[in-house]
XYZ file of C-alpha atoms in Angstrom:
632
model
C 88.265 -6.160 -88.025
C 85.545 -3.831 -90.553
C 86.490 0.155 -91.746
C 84.481 2.147 -90.246
C 82.338 4.881 -92.629
C 83.482 8.572 -92.081
C 80.938 10.674 -91.265
C 80.738 14.650 -91.835
C 82.942 15.243 -89.363
C 85.396 13.001 -89.754
C 88.993 14.437 -90.578
C 92.070 12.322 -92.039
C 93.754 12.650 -88.806
C 90.981 9.851 -87.109
C 90.944 6.142 -87.988
C 88.290 4.003 -86.986
C 87.215 0.775 -87.110
C 85.088 -2.153 -85.752
C 86.650 -5.120 -83.951
C 84.974 -8.186 -84.098
C 87.245 -10.806 -82.349
C 85.226 -13.606 -80.780
C 81.893 -11.576 -82.133
C 79.174 -14.134 -81.023
C 78.607 -15.083 -77.686
C 75.661 -17.914 -76.265
C 74.181 -16.040 -73.682
C 72.406 -13.548 -71.875
C 72.000 -10.091 -73.581
C 72.237 -7.164 -72.382
C 69.506 -4.410 -73.872
C 71.418 -3.096 -77.219
C 71.580 0.691 -76.282
C 71.592 0.670 -72.627
C 74.519 2.064 -70.361
C 76.617 -1.158 -69.325
C 78.345 -1.073 -65.862
C 81.369 -2.399 -66.289
C 80.908 -5.914 -64.338
C 78.454 -7.162 -66.990
C 79.592 -9.992 -68.752
C 80.413 -8.454 -72.494
C 83.576 -8.619 -74.121
C 86.116 -6.011 -73.206
C 88.923 -5.102 -76.122
C 92.208 -3.950 -75.434
C 94.754 -1.376 -77.744
C 98.247 -1.072 -77.775
C 98.751 1.510 -79.994
C 101.979 3.167 -79.386
C 104.331 1.330 -81.277
C 106.192 0.124 -78.331
C 104.576 -1.191 -75.833
C 101.882 -4.691 -76.071
C 100.769 -7.384 -73.767
C 102.123 -7.162 -70.495
C 103.896 -4.477 -71.279
C 102.607 -0.752 -71.147
C 98.984 0.517 -70.200
C 96.344 -0.458 -72.917
C 93.501 1.925 -73.862
C 89.909 -0.667 -73.227
C 87.079 -0.079 -75.284
C 83.692 -2.299 -74.016
C 81.740 -4.251 -77.085
C 77.751 -3.266 -77.157
C 75.140 -5.819 -77.838
C 73.743 -5.564 -81.502
C 71.592 -8.800 -81.613
C 70.804 -12.011 -80.324
C 69.954 -14.815 -82.650
C 66.625 -16.638 -81.864
C 67.354 -20.179 -82.518
C 71.122 -20.621 -80.937
C 71.236 -17.618 -78.958
C 74.637 -16.492 -79.685
C 74.951 -12.639 -79.332
C 76.939 -10.377 -81.845
C 78.822 -7.512 -80.100
C 80.503 -4.602 -81.241
C 83.451 -2.351 -80.678
C 84.162 0.971 -81.985
C 88.138 1.594 -81.872
C 89.360 5.642 -82.581
C 92.302 5.246 -82.941
C 94.380 8.598 -83.887
C 96.982 7.928 -87.429
C 100.493 8.964 -86.654
C 101.634 12.016 -87.839
C 105.064 10.078 -89.733
C 105.497 6.538 -89.365
C 102.656 3.748 -89.647
C 102.818 1.178 -86.489
C 101.582 -1.816 -85.537
C 98.694 -1.948 -83.467
C 98.080 -5.406 -81.068
C 94.846 -5.987 -79.503
C 93.239 -8.597 -77.187
C 89.759 -9.527 -76.175
C 87.678 -10.706 -73.315
C 85.244 -11.064 -70.950
C 84.427 -8.708 -68.523
C 83.700 -9.586 -65.123
C 83.510 -13.479 -66.023
C 85.315 -15.001 -63.415
C 85.765 -18.177 -65.884
C 87.569 -15.744 -68.306
C 91.297 -15.638 -68.943
C 92.886 -12.766 -67.048
C 96.394 -12.927 -67.590
C 97.677 -10.479 -71.238
C 99.938 -13.950 -71.802
C 97.550 -16.655 -71.667
C 94.924 -14.161 -74.303
C 95.462 -14.618 -78.144
C 97.109 -11.684 -79.602
C 96.040 -9.894 -82.892
C 97.709 -6.627 -84.437
C 97.017 -5.072 -87.623
C 99.333 -2.024 -89.197
C 97.985 1.379 -89.056
C 98.742 4.008 -91.228
C 100.126 7.539 -90.811
C 99.061 10.353 -91.865
C 101.904 10.481 -94.237
C 101.456 7.343 -95.618
C 101.223 5.677 -99.078
C 97.892 3.220 -98.120
C 98.014 -0.051 -99.204
C 95.106 -2.031 -99.934
C 93.835 -5.239 -100.811
C 91.269 -6.220 -103.210
C 89.218 -9.647 -103.725
C 86.646 -11.473 -105.113
C 84.775 -14.969 -104.233
C 86.542 -16.356 -101.812
C 84.263 -19.511 -101.464
C 83.836 -22.283 -103.662
C 80.421 -22.515 -105.256
C 78.656 -25.459 -104.915
C 78.256 -26.161 -108.282
C 82.140 -26.879 -108.508
C 83.074 -30.050 -108.909
C 85.698 -31.826 -106.490
C 87.893 -32.670 -109.844
C 88.002 -29.108 -110.612
C 88.863 -28.201 -106.865
C 91.200 -30.712 -106.790
C 92.758 -29.524 -110.052
C 92.991 -26.171 -108.666
C 94.248 -27.523 -105.165
C 92.101 -26.525 -102.934
C 90.735 -22.936 -101.478
C 94.511 -21.811 -99.674
C 96.919 -20.942 -102.799
C 95.889 -17.631 -103.888
C 94.809 -16.448 -100.319
C 98.244 -18.038 -99.055
C 99.989 -15.694 -100.915
C 98.126 -12.824 -100.369
C 98.533 -13.178 -96.659
C 102.339 -14.338 -96.733
C 102.539 -10.230 -98.839
C 100.555 -9.348 -96.006
C 102.891 -10.097 -93.497
C 106.190 -8.710 -95.795
C 104.156 -5.136 -95.755
C 100.855 -5.288 -94.127
C 97.706 -3.968 -95.911
C 96.222 -1.202 -94.135
C 92.979 -1.955 -96.187
C 91.165 -5.464 -97.371
C 88.479 -4.744 -100.195
C 86.143 -7.051 -100.513
C 84.240 -6.945 -104.692
C 81.579 -9.400 -103.293
C 81.137 -13.424 -102.948
C 82.431 -12.983 -99.221
C 80.005 -15.650 -98.425
C 77.441 -17.464 -100.736
C 74.020 -17.718 -100.267
C 73.320 -20.584 -102.845
C 72.216 -23.030 -100.441
C 69.762 -21.411 -99.022
C 67.119 -23.150 -101.541
C 68.138 -26.396 -101.065
C 69.188 -26.750 -97.508
C 65.996 -25.235 -96.103
C 64.073 -27.111 -99.546
C 61.716 -29.061 -97.074
C 60.482 -25.590 -95.311
C 60.103 -23.937 -98.844
C 58.736 -26.816 -100.861
C 55.312 -24.584 -101.483
C 57.584 -22.632 -103.325
C 59.833 -24.387 -105.165
C 56.820 -27.081 -106.822
C 58.191 -28.051 -109.967
C 56.470 -26.429 -112.978
C 54.391 -24.334 -110.598
C 53.724 -20.892 -112.386
C 55.658 -18.182 -110.834
C 52.609 -16.355 -110.734
C 51.074 -18.533 -108.337
C 54.653 -18.711 -106.423
C 54.455 -14.698 -106.278
C 51.037 -15.703 -104.085
C 52.674 -18.146 -101.732
C 52.645 -16.736 -98.180
C 55.936 -16.449 -96.146
C 55.309 -18.051 -93.023
C 57.165 -18.054 -89.787
C 58.706 -21.623 -90.012
C 60.182 -20.252 -93.575
C 61.141 -17.380 -91.544
C 63.357 -19.602 -88.500
C 64.302 -22.069 -90.688
C 65.938 -19.115 -93.573
C 67.395 -17.290 -90.041
C 68.991 -21.006 -88.874
C 70.806 -21.422 -92.219
C 72.327 -18.183 -92.779
C 73.477 -18.710 -89.269
C 75.317 -21.984 -89.586
C 76.316 -21.356 -92.880
C 78.168 -18.078 -91.850
C 79.772 -20.270 -89.373
C 80.768 -23.043 -91.824
C 81.829 -20.562 -94.714
C 83.980 -18.955 -92.977
C 85.257 -20.504 -89.698
C 85.098 -24.253 -90.769
C 82.413 -24.455 -87.944
C 80.400 -28.473 -89.304
C 80.665 -30.032 -92.237
C 84.059 -28.343 -94.624
C 85.796 -30.418 -96.703
C 89.881 -30.871 -96.829
C 89.657 -28.550 -99.812
C 88.056 -26.005 -98.243
C 89.588 -25.653 -94.774
C 93.132 -24.193 -95.550
C 90.632 -21.199 -97.431
C 88.450 -21.160 -94.389
C 92.102 -20.933 -92.218
C 93.510 -17.996 -94.376
C 89.947 -16.010 -94.160
C 90.341 -16.124 -90.419
C 93.557 -14.963 -90.603
C 92.881 -11.999 -92.814
C 89.950 -10.655 -90.729
C 92.004 -10.830 -87.701
C 94.983 -8.763 -88.946
C 93.179 -6.538 -92.391
C 90.808 -4.104 -91.672
C 88.495 -4.825 -94.513
C 85.585 -2.782 -96.670
C 83.221 -5.225 -97.902
C 80.748 -4.743 -100.250
C 77.600 -7.322 -101.298
C 77.231 -9.523 -103.688
C 76.188 -13.522 -103.845
C 75.651 -13.018 -99.564
C 71.738 -12.824 -100.188
C 71.684 -15.378 -103.092
C 73.360 -15.383 -106.363
C 71.404 -13.357 -108.582
C 69.328 -11.975 -106.381
C 67.544 -8.995 -108.064
C 67.860 -10.127 -111.478
C 65.003 -11.775 -111.526
C 61.691 -11.020 -113.045
C 59.340 -8.497 -111.470
C 56.415 -11.274 -110.391
C 59.557 -13.190 -108.283
C 61.419 -10.283 -106.922
C 58.357 -9.226 -105.567
C 56.531 -12.224 -104.043
C 56.487 -13.078 -99.890
C 59.170 -15.349 -99.792
C 62.139 -13.430 -101.974
C 61.346 -10.557 -99.927
C 61.565 -12.740 -97.015
C 64.524 -14.328 -97.833
C 65.945 -10.771 -98.778
C 66.007 -9.239 -95.225
C 67.372 -12.237 -93.262
C 70.344 -12.890 -96.386
C 70.822 -8.783 -95.681
C 70.608 -9.490 -92.149
C 73.485 -11.685 -91.945
C 75.602 -9.939 -94.198
C 75.370 -6.620 -91.823
C 75.979 -8.444 -88.724
C 79.133 -10.774 -90.108
C 80.265 -8.172 -92.389
C 79.885 -4.791 -91.470
C 78.940 -5.256 -87.735
C 75.868 -3.641 -87.800
C 71.941 -4.414 -87.868
C 69.056 -2.844 -90.315
C 67.988 -0.587 -88.034
C 71.377 0.216 -86.817
C 73.438 0.952 -89.848
C 71.709 3.744 -91.364
C 70.660 5.679 -88.019
C 74.506 5.106 -85.911
C 76.869 3.481 -88.270
C 76.552 6.089 -91.499
C 75.315 3.842 -94.217
C 73.466 5.275 -97.383
C 69.873 4.273 -98.620
C 68.316 1.783 -98.239
C 71.137 -0.890 -98.635
C 74.356 -0.366 -97.312
C 76.482 1.959 -99.472
C 79.277 3.710 -97.494
C 81.583 6.743 -97.692
C 84.708 5.617 -96.387
C 88.255 8.050 -95.949
C 91.214 6.455 -96.317
C 93.485 9.218 -95.400
C 93.840 12.851 -96.585
C 94.143 11.229 -100.692
C 91.686 8.536 -101.400
C 88.350 7.727 -100.457
C 86.182 4.904 -101.255
C 82.561 4.906 -102.666
C 81.343 1.316 -101.632
C 77.638 0.636 -103.708
C 75.841 -1.964 -102.716
C 74.661 -3.048 -105.730
C 72.832 -6.204 -104.389
C 70.274 -5.173 -101.195
C 68.250 -2.546 -103.590
C 68.314 -4.367 -106.479
C 65.773 -5.275 -108.761
C 65.325 -5.130 -113.056
C 64.512 -1.974 -113.576
C 67.116 -0.603 -111.630
C 70.499 -1.535 -109.671
C 70.430 1.168 -106.784
C 66.844 2.696 -106.029
C 67.004 6.315 -107.943
C 66.661 8.198 -104.456
C 69.676 6.440 -103.046
C 71.852 8.251 -105.776
C 70.493 11.369 -104.873
C 71.487 11.228 -101.402
C 74.831 9.367 -102.457
C 76.520 12.245 -104.943
C 74.653 14.392 -102.175
C 76.386 13.044 -99.291
C 79.903 12.636 -101.582
C 80.001 15.991 -102.310
C 79.827 16.889 -98.679
C 82.205 14.321 -96.947
C 85.257 14.316 -99.248
C 87.629 16.568 -98.738
C 89.500 19.103 -101.287
C 92.576 16.894 -100.603
C 91.143 14.055 -102.093
C 92.851 12.970 -105.320
C 91.663 9.140 -105.807
C 87.820 8.013 -105.491
C 87.694 4.445 -105.938
C 84.344 3.225 -106.391
C 83.506 -0.096 -105.000
C 80.787 -2.384 -106.928
C 80.836 -5.797 -107.444
C 80.278 -6.218 -111.280
C 82.636 -4.577 -113.840
C 81.063 -1.145 -114.966
C 83.533 -1.598 -118.162
C 82.382 -4.749 -119.244
C 81.203 -6.459 -122.504
C 78.014 -5.537 -123.602
C 75.307 -8.811 -122.832
C 73.582 -7.500 -125.906
C 76.314 -8.689 -128.036
C 76.948 -11.525 -125.691
C 73.275 -12.331 -126.003
C 73.454 -12.613 -130.039
C 77.039 -14.961 -129.330
C 75.173 -17.728 -126.936
C 71.572 -17.237 -129.291
C 73.194 -17.835 -132.673
C 74.991 -21.024 -130.856
C 72.287 -22.001 -128.987
C 69.794 -21.854 -132.010
C 72.662 -23.733 -133.904
C 72.627 -26.545 -131.694
C 76.553 -25.626 -131.547
C 76.502 -25.093 -127.348
C 77.795 -28.239 -126.451
C 80.172 -28.243 -129.479
C 81.712 -25.373 -129.037
C 82.289 -26.025 -125.525
C 84.120 -29.164 -126.317
C 86.334 -27.011 -129.003
C 86.945 -24.479 -126.348
C 87.458 -27.000 -123.937
C 88.843 -30.428 -124.562
C 85.821 -31.471 -122.626
C 82.484 -31.666 -121.910
C 81.317 -29.284 -119.554
C 78.446 -28.641 -117.570
C 76.571 -25.188 -119.236
C 74.952 -22.800 -117.186
C 73.946 -20.720 -120.610
C 71.388 -22.913 -121.584
C 69.817 -24.062 -118.638
C 66.778 -23.316 -116.565
C 66.699 -22.361 -113.328
C 64.666 -23.542 -110.525
C 61.992 -21.281 -111.258
C 61.506 -21.661 -115.050
C 63.522 -18.865 -115.730
C 66.986 -19.322 -118.114
C 69.795 -18.730 -116.202
C 72.062 -17.148 -118.683
C 69.420 -13.943 -118.415
C 69.539 -13.991 -115.013
C 73.188 -13.658 -115.382
C 72.983 -10.984 -118.078
C 70.634 -8.878 -116.213
C 73.223 -8.932 -113.057
C 75.888 -7.437 -115.683
C 75.576 -3.412 -115.551
C 76.033 -3.508 -119.347
C 72.932 -5.293 -119.863
C 70.054 -3.363 -122.097
C 67.944 -3.444 -118.858
C 70.289 -1.041 -116.720
C 71.233 1.591 -119.993
C 70.170 4.603 -118.983
C 71.115 3.913 -115.337
C 75.022 3.573 -115.941
C 74.878 6.198 -117.911
C 74.316 8.636 -114.988
C 76.031 7.199 -112.603
C 79.327 7.420 -115.239
C 78.214 11.137 -116.772
C 77.677 11.882 -112.521
C 81.235 10.494 -111.537
C 82.825 12.079 -115.162
C 81.398 15.432 -113.916
C 82.599 14.942 -109.774
C 85.867 14.426 -111.101
C 86.035 17.440 -113.282
C 85.142 19.956 -110.696
C 87.045 18.071 -107.844
C 90.089 17.478 -110.227
C 90.012 13.773 -108.711
C 90.804 10.793 -110.634
C 87.743 8.075 -110.587
C 88.558 4.296 -110.818
C 86.041 1.258 -110.207
C 87.057 -1.673 -108.745
C 85.234 -4.817 -109.167
C 84.735 -8.797 -109.293
C 82.132 -10.958 -109.616
C 82.721 -12.648 -113.311
C 85.745 -14.835 -112.115
C 88.426 -13.489 -115.112
C 90.658 -10.858 -114.670
C 89.995 -7.434 -117.013
C 90.565 -3.940 -116.922
C 89.458 -1.341 -119.176
C 88.817 2.332 -119.297
C 86.628 5.451 -120.279
C 88.325 8.021 -122.164
C 87.658 11.543 -124.110
C 86.520 10.475 -127.939
C 90.191 11.734 -129.885
C 88.051 12.027 -132.446
C 85.362 14.211 -130.744
C 84.585 17.923 -132.336
C 86.359 18.789 -129.715
C 89.953 20.232 -131.126
C 92.121 18.648 -128.799
C 94.727 20.904 -130.506
C 92.916 23.888 -129.575
C 92.061 21.956 -126.185
C 95.184 20.689 -124.658
C 93.109 19.962 -121.300
C 91.118 17.298 -123.242
C 94.389 15.496 -124.527
C 96.210 13.294 -122.837
C 95.019 10.850 -119.444
C 96.066 12.476 -117.000
C 94.055 15.834 -117.733
C 91.210 13.884 -119.110
C 88.247 14.329 -116.223
C 86.492 11.704 -118.015
C 89.169 9.142 -118.186
C 88.503 6.352 -115.580
C 89.834 3.022 -115.240
C 87.843 -0.307 -114.489
C 90.044 -3.102 -112.362
C 88.223 -6.443 -112.375
C 89.520 -9.317 -110.332
C 88.843 -12.572 -110.505
C 87.990 -15.418 -107.865
C 90.327 -15.325 -104.304
C 89.090 -19.340 -104.739
C 86.167 -19.448 -106.832
C 86.884 -21.414 -110.149
C 87.792 -18.980 -112.964
C 85.424 -19.052 -115.892
C 85.749 -21.485 -118.431
C 86.605 -21.444 -121.915
C 83.473 -20.618 -123.740
C 82.458 -18.161 -121.435
C 85.742 -16.439 -122.061
C 85.384 -16.565 -125.721
C 81.952 -15.478 -125.528
C 82.862 -12.487 -123.592
C 85.941 -12.263 -125.677
C 84.045 -11.664 -128.943
C 81.461 -8.958 -127.508
C 84.157 -6.911 -126.050
C 84.384 -4.526 -128.969
C 85.230 -1.229 -128.595
C 82.452 0.870 -128.153
C 81.027 4.436 -127.847
C 79.517 5.478 -124.463
C 78.421 8.827 -125.426
C 79.242 11.715 -128.167
C 82.496 12.094 -126.504
C 83.450 8.933 -124.812
C 84.837 6.104 -126.193
C 85.168 2.832 -123.512
C 87.269 -0.161 -124.387
C 89.283 -3.091 -122.474
C 93.001 -3.123 -122.036
C 95.117 -5.760 -123.623
C 96.278 -6.184 -120.727
C 97.510 -10.171 -120.858
C 99.812 -9.901 -124.095
C 101.329 -12.669 -122.347
C 99.971 -15.784 -120.096
C 101.778 -16.532 -116.367
C 103.546 -18.382 -118.305
C 105.163 -15.846 -120.272
C 103.371 -18.159 -123.381
C 100.721 -16.045 -125.363
C 97.141 -16.498 -123.569
C 94.324 -19.314 -124.287
C 92.980 -18.639 -127.806
C 94.869 -15.071 -127.913
C 92.561 -13.485 -125.641
C 94.825 -10.446 -124.494
C 91.924 -8.722 -122.680
C 90.546 -11.326 -120.223
C 92.178 -14.172 -118.348
C 90.073 -17.059 -116.789
C 92.778 -17.485 -113.722
C 92.121 -16.741 -109.695
C 93.400 -14.044 -108.539
C 93.672 -10.821 -105.852
C 94.181 -7.186 -107.037
C 96.431 -4.651 -104.646
C 96.438 -1.205 -104.977
C 99.008 1.765 -103.544
C 99.347 5.742 -103.199
C 102.154 6.669 -105.250
C 103.546 9.729 -105.999
C 103.565 10.966 -109.814
C 106.269 13.452 -110.383
C 107.304 13.355 -107.023
C 104.247 15.642 -106.322
C 103.329 13.790 -102.278
C 100.449 16.395 -102.591
C 98.638 14.756 -105.321
C 99.368 11.107 -105.107
C 97.395 8.664 -107.602
C 97.403 4.479 -107.611
C 99.834 1.893 -108.993
C 97.566 -0.917 -109.407
C 98.922 -4.723 -109.414
C 97.200 -8.147 -110.833
C 98.585 -10.581 -108.362
C 97.231 -14.210 -110.903
C 97.758 -17.556 -110.411
C 100.353 -19.835 -111.746
C 100.466 -22.647 -113.650
C 100.855 -25.361 -110.852
C 98.171 -23.781 -108.318
C 100.345 -23.113 -105.751
C 101.114 -19.222 -105.806
C 100.898 -16.232 -107.825
C 103.600 -14.995 -110.834
C 104.582 -11.832 -111.454
C 102.098 -9.460 -111.818
C 100.669 -7.621 -114.020
C 100.836 -3.880 -113.213
C 98.514 -0.586 -114.700
C 99.472 3.152 -113.111
C 96.447 5.492 -112.462
C 98.203 8.955 -112.337
C 96.419 11.603 -110.770
C 94.172 13.841 -112.690
C 95.130 17.289 -113.585
C 92.239 18.680 -114.629
C 92.097 23.163 -115.674
C 90.448 25.270 -113.414
C 86.525 26.073 -114.180
C 86.827 28.599 -117.322
C 86.287 31.838 -116.313
C 82.939 33.217 -118.667
C 85.310 34.417 -121.524
C 86.813 31.287 -121.886
C 86.026 29.094 -125.194
C 86.116 26.131 -123.679
C 83.806 22.601 -124.463
C 80.734 22.663 -123.266
C 80.028 20.701 -119.698
C 77.353 18.476 -118.715
C 75.301 20.444 -116.143
C 75.025 18.898 -112.495
C 71.780 16.332 -112.914
C 70.241 14.160 -110.009
C 68.696 10.905 -111.149
C 65.202 11.745 -111.003
C 65.498 14.171 -113.616
C 68.544 12.349 -115.806
C 68.059 11.119 -119.424
C 71.387 10.888 -121.114
C 72.287 8.791 -122.979
C 74.782 6.633 -121.983
C 75.528 3.702 -122.918
């Protein structure tokens, strides 16, 4: 199930999703968009949403699926059924559903013989519960020994499902890495060989033609690799199977909202322009983004923006989670270029739609971005690595930190002769390449928070370590906090925005050398003349209740997931904030330990000043095209 985008006319009493059980079928395909008679061979979804009846005991609501796309090689068809269900008034309920093929003489028609799935539908009065994950696949680069030491892909995922069964989540927020496209270069090397000739100049690569054979091979690869990574079809290892089983159970029972990160291939958008603009990169981008849309958003590139509510050139979205919380999901991969994470015209559209779609009742805006907006500055990180590399100390430092020689991506070259470190660092919001863009995003969100008295919170992943931090108004700014008390304290500070960053649910955590470099680069720093940014000392003790490795209290290299719950601070049910929990893998890799908790109270910023009110001058609203901010 995937949470559907809320259009301008949506209300808090409406809840919609797209059911994707049995999403593919090999066989003839009806014309997309055509009216399909009841006897056509199409999936039918039956839903029991009264909280009392179930299969065989009550009359279900029936929804007919529509064909989205037929894959050209194996003739698999992707289907989508939109389930429009009203939120109950007071008490949340379990919704049961079944899927079967209409007018199929071979289909199992008995309710008792079909598989039954369920999810929890929140009430309008419910405090919504959301889980947050990142990187739920092992990278191919993780060696077998590391996978064994982590006890495979299942321990943390299994713990998440246990908590879901005890107190079901209403939404699953995926911050990227639900699929890893890194293998496209190796597995399709036979057709991409003209582009992958060792030592070839990248200018020559940019002239390699994208052929129909390349397109066909890459399309087959994305389909089969999704089936392998998500459903264990094909050559999955024993260490991957448990995580795949957990993924299927979660996807069947938790409505999800996924954004993209490694879904095209890791680092896409952060390579030099001559590669990014090449026909081969563009061809792989088109197919990788299409399969992200089909599997993770249940749409197609053409339908995404015309019918299914996605915004911009990529797959940005605004989704209502009841009356008090809204998700702004940024697709920071599909449109990415070295010059910008998101296209500047898309920003103007997104913030315009944010004004139109977010109701006055919203007290929490959760901004989902694959990379953390608050994280150590990469220019500091680069200087640390450059010094170690130039002195020939990288391997020695790695050995000293980890007690063993480890693979080191930071001094390696990729298959295109580019520095792996540079490409990785270009991915970060805090890189020098994205300084102005990051400044615009933060200032625009601060302005939105001020005008709407709405708390903004960032959730991210990607970096394979846990961290938390914030923006806040400088306590020593030129505005006297005694004269302007609304500028003092988190509750009334519209510039205060918390960043929550989860590590991978399955992926191996960042190594000790990387965490040390992050730690040394993660000093408090001014964001602009009004705003400070810093990382919290969240992890003053490790999961074993001992001091963390190297006394690094800002970043923790263990697998994890997060939970966000709406919470009534000061018993004000009309203005809930959020409680956030980091559930971190224990030392024995058998589950998670006591969570780390961060409170996010709602913003209580005063009304806008009257003309005679001498309050600090606020930054006016601007569009990205006219923005010349000084944010870092």
